[in-house]
mmCIF file of C-alpha atoms and ligand atoms in Angstrom:
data_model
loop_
_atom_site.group_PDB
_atom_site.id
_atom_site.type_symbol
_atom_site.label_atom_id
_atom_site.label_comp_id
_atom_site.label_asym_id
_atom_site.label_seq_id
_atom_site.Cartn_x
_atom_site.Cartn_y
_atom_site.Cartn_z
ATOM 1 C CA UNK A 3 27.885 7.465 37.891
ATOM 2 C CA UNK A 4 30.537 7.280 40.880
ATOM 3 C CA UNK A 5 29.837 5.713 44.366
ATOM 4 C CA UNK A 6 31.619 8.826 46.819
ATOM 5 C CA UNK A 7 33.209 7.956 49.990
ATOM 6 C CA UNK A 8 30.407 9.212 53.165
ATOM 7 C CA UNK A 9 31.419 11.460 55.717
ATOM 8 C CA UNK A 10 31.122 10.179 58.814
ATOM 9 C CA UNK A 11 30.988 11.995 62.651
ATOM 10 C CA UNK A 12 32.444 13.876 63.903
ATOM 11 C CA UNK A 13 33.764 15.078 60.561
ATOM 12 C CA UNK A 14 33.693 19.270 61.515
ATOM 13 C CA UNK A 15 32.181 19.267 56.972
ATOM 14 C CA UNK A 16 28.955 17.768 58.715
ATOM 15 C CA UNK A 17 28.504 20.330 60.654
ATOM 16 C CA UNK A 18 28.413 23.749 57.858
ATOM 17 C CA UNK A 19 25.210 24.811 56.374
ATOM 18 C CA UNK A 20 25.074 24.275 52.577
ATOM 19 C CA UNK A 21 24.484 26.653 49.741
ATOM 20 C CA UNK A 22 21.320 26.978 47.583
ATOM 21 C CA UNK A 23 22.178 26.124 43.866
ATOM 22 C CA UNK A 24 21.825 29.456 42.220
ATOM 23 C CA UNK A 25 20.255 28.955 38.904
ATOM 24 C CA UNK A 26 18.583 26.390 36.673
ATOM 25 C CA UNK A 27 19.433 22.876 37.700
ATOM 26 C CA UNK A 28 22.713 21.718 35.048
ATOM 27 C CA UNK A 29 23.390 18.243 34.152
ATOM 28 C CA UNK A 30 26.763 18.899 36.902
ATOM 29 C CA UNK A 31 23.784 19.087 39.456
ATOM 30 C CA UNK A 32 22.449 16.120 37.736
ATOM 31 C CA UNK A 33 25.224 13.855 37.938
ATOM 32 C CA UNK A 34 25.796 15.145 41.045
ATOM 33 C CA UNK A 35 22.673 13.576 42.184
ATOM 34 C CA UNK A 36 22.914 10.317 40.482
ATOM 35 C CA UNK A 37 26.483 9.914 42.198
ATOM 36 C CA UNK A 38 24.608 10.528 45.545
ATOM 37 C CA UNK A 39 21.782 8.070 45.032
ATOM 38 C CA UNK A 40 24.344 5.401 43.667
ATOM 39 C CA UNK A 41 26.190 5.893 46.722
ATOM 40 C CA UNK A 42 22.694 5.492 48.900
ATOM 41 C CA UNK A 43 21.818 2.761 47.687
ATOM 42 C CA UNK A 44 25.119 1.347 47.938
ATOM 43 C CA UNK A 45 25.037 1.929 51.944
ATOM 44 C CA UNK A 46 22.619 1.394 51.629
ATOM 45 C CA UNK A 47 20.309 3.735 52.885
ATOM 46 C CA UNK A 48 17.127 5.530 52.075
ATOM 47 C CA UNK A 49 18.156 8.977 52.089
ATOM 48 C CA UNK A 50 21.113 11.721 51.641
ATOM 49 C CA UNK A 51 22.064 14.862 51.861
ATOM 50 C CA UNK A 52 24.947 16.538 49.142
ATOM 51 C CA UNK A 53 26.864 17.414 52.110
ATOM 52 C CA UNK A 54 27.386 13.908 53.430
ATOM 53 C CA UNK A 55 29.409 13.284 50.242
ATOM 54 C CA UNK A 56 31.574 16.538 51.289
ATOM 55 C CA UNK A 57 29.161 19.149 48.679
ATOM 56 C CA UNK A 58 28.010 21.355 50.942
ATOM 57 C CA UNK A 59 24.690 22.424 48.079
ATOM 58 C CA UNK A 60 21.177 22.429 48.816
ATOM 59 C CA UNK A 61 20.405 18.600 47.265
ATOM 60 C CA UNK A 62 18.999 15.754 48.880
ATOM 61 C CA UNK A 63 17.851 12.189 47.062
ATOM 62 C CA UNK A 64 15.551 9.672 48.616
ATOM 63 C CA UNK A 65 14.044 6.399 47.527
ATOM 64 C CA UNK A 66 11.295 5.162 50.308
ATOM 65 C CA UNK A 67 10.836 2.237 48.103
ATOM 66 C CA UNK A 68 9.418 -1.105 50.507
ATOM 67 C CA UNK A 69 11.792 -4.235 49.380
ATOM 68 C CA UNK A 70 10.325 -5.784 46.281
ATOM 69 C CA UNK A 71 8.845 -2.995 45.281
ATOM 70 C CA UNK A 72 10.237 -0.927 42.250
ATOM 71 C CA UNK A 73 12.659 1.727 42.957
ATOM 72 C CA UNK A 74 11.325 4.977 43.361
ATOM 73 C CA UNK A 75 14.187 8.063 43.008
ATOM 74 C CA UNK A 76 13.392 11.605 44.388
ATOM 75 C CA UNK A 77 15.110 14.533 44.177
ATOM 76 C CA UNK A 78 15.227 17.668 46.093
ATOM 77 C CA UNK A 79 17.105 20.909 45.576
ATOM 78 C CA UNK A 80 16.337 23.946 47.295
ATOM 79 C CA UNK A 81 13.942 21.531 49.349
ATOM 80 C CA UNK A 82 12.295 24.652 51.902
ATOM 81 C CA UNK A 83 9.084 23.917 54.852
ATOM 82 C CA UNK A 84 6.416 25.953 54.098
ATOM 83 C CA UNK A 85 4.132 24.494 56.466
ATOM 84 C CA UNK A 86 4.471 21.770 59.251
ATOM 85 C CA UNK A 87 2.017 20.353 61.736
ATOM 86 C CA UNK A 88 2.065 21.312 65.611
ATOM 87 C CA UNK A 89 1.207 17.274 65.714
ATOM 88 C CA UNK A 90 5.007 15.794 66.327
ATOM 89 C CA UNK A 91 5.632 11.959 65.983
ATOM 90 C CA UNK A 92 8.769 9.984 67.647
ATOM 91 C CA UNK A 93 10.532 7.811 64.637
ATOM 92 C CA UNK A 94 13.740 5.621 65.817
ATOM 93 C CA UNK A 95 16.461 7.513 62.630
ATOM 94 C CA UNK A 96 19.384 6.590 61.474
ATOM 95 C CA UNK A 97 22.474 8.079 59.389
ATOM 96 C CA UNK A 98 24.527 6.827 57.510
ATOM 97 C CA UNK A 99 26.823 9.682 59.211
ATOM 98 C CA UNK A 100 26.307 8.053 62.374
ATOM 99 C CA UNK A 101 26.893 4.354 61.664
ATOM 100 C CA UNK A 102 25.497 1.452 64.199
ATOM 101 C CA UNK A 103 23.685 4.400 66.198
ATOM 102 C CA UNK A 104 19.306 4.701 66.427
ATOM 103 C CA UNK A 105 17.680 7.081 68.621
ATOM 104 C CA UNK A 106 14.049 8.019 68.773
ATOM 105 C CA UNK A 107 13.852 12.083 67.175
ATOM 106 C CA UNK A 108 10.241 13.428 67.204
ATOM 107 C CA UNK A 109 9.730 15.744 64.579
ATOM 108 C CA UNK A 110 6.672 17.523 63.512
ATOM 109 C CA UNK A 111 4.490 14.747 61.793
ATOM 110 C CA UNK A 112 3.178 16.442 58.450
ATOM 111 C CA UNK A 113 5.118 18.880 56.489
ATOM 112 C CA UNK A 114 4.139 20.733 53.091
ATOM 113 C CA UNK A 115 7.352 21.442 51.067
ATOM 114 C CA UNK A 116 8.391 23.740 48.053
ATOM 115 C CA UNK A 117 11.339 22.236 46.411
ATOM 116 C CA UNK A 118 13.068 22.045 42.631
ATOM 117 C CA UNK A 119 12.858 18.127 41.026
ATOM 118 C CA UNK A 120 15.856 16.448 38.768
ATOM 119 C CA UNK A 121 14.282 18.438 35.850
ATOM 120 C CA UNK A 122 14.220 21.779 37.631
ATOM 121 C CA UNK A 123 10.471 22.272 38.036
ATOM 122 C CA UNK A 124 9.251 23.692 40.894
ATOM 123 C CA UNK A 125 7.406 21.177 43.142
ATOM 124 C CA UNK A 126 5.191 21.737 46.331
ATOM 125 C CA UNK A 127 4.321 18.565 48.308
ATOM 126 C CA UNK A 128 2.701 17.594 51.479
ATOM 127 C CA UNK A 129 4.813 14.858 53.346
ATOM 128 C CA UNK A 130 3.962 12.608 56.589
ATOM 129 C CA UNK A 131 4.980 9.517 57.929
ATOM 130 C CA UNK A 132 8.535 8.044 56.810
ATOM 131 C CA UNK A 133 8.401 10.667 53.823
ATOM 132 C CA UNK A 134 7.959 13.465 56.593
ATOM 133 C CA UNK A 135 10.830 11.342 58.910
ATOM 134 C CA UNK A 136 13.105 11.357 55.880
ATOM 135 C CA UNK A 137 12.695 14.880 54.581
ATOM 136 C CA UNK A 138 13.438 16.329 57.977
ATOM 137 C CA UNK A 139 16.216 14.433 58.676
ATOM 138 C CA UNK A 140 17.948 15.169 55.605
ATOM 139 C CA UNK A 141 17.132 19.287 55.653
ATOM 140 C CA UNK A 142 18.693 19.103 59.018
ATOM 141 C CA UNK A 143 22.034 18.071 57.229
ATOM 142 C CA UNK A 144 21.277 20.942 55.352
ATOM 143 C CA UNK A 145 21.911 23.552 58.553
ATOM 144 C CA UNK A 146 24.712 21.526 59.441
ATOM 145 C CA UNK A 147 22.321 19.280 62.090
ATOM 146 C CA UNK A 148 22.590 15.421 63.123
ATOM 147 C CA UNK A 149 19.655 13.349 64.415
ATOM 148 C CA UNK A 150 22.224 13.336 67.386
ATOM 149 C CA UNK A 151 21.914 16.751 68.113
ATOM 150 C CA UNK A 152 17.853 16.001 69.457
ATOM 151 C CA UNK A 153 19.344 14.022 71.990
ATOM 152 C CA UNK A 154 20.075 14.986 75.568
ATOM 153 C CA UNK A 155 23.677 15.754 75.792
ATOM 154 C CA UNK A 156 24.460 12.493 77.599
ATOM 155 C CA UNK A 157 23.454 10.450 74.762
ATOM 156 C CA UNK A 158 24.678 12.908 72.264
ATOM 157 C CA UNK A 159 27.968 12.870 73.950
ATOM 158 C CA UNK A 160 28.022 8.764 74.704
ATOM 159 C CA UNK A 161 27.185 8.701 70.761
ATOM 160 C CA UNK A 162 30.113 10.995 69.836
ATOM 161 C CA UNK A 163 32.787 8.574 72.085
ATOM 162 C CA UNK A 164 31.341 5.620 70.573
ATOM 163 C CA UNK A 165 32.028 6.639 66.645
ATOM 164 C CA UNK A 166 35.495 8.623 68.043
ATOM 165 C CA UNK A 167 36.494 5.388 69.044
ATOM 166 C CA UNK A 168 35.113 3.007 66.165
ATOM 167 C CA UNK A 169 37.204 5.370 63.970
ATOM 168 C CA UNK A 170 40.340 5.148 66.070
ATOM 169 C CA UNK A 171 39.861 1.247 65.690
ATOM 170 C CA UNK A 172 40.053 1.213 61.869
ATOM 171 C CA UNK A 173 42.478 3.646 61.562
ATOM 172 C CA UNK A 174 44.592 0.983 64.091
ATOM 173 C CA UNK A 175 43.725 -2.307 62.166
ATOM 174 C CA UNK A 176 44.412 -0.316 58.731
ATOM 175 C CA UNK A 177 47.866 0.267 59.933
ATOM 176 C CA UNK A 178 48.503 -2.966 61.030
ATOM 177 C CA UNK A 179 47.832 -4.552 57.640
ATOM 178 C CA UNK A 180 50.390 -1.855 56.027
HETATM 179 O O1 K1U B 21 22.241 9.351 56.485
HETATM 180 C C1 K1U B 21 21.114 9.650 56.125
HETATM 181 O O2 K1U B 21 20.717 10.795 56.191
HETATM 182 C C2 K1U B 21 20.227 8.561 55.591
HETATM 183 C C3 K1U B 21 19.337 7.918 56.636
HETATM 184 C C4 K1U B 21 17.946 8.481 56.452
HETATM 185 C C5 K1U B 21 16.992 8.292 57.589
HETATM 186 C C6 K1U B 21 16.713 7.052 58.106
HETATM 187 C C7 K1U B 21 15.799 6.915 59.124
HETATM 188 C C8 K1U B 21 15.163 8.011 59.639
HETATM 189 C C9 K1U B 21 15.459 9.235 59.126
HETATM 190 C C10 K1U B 21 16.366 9.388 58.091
HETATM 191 C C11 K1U B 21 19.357 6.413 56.375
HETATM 192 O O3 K1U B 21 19.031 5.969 55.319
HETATM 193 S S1 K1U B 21 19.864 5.381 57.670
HETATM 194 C C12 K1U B 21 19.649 3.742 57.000
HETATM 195 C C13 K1U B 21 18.234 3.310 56.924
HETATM 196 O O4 K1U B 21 17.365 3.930 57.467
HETATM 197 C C14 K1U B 21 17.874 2.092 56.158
HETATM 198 C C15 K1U B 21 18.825 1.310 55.557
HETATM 199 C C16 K1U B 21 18.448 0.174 54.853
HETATM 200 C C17 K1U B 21 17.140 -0.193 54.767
HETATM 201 C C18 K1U B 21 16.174 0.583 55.369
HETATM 202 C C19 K1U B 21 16.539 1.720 56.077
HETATM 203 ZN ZN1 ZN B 22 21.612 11.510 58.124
#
């Protein structure tokens, strides 16, 4: 297992759709997977998408586990909505893409999903509250979508200056240490 270095915006790799993974699900897939959830926790954060470690596949991993509680990996490839509610619910996200920036995204509140597990079975699911949030969130990385981009433009834009700028400020103090 390998912690990978996160993308972070605007990075233009955030913003491609990613492939399905054609095929049964390999031990590369795999170890893909546990490299991503290493990496998640790490952050740490409760979900991510393959692309935010620059693989632009269809895989996602999630662990909604409370504190205390025993962790709880999932895994998602191919992850597709076969169903969501008209019923939306507002949820203050994050991304770990987006660092020290939380809006309020409403999303449809229930979802019912089809998607392949670590194994390779095919699962279907129904999802709401965080696990609803979460899944969302991360298929959006899938099309190449931020949490930012359900903002008005303003704060999409006011977003975009702020991590421009935070970025601009490492690279600076990096160089000053060299
Ligand atoms: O970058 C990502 O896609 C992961 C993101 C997932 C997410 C969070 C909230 C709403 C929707 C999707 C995060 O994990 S951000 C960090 C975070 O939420 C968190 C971090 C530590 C403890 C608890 C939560
Ligand atoms: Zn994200």
């Amino acid at each position: 297992m390998a912690l990978r270095p996160i993308l972070i915006a605007p990075d233009p790799r955030l913003k491609q759709k990613s492939a399905p993974v054609e095929g049964p699900v390999t031990d590369a897939h795999r170890a893909l997977m546990d490299d991503m959830l290493e990496t998640m926790y790490a952050a740490p954060g409760i979900g991510l998408a393959a692309i935010q470690v620059g693989e632009p596949v269809r895989i996602i991993v999630m662990d909604l586990a409370r504190e205390g509680e025993p962790p709880a990996p999932r895994y998602f490839v191919n992850p597709q909505i076969l169903w969501a509610s008209e019923e939306t619910q507002p949820y203050e996200e994050g991304c770990l893409s987006v660092p020290e920036i939380f809006d309020e995204v409403e999303r449809p509140a229930r979802v019912k999903l089809r998607y392949r597990n670590y194994s390779g079975d095919e699962v279907e699911e129904d999802a709401e509250g965080l696990f609803a949030v979460c899944i969302q969130h991360e298929m959006d990385h899938l099309e190449g979508v931020l949490f930012l981009d359900h903002l008005s433009r303003l704060k999409r834009e006011s977003a975009l200056r702020k991590l421009k700028k935070a970025k601009k400020d490492a690279a600076e103090t990096l160089q000053h240490r060299l």
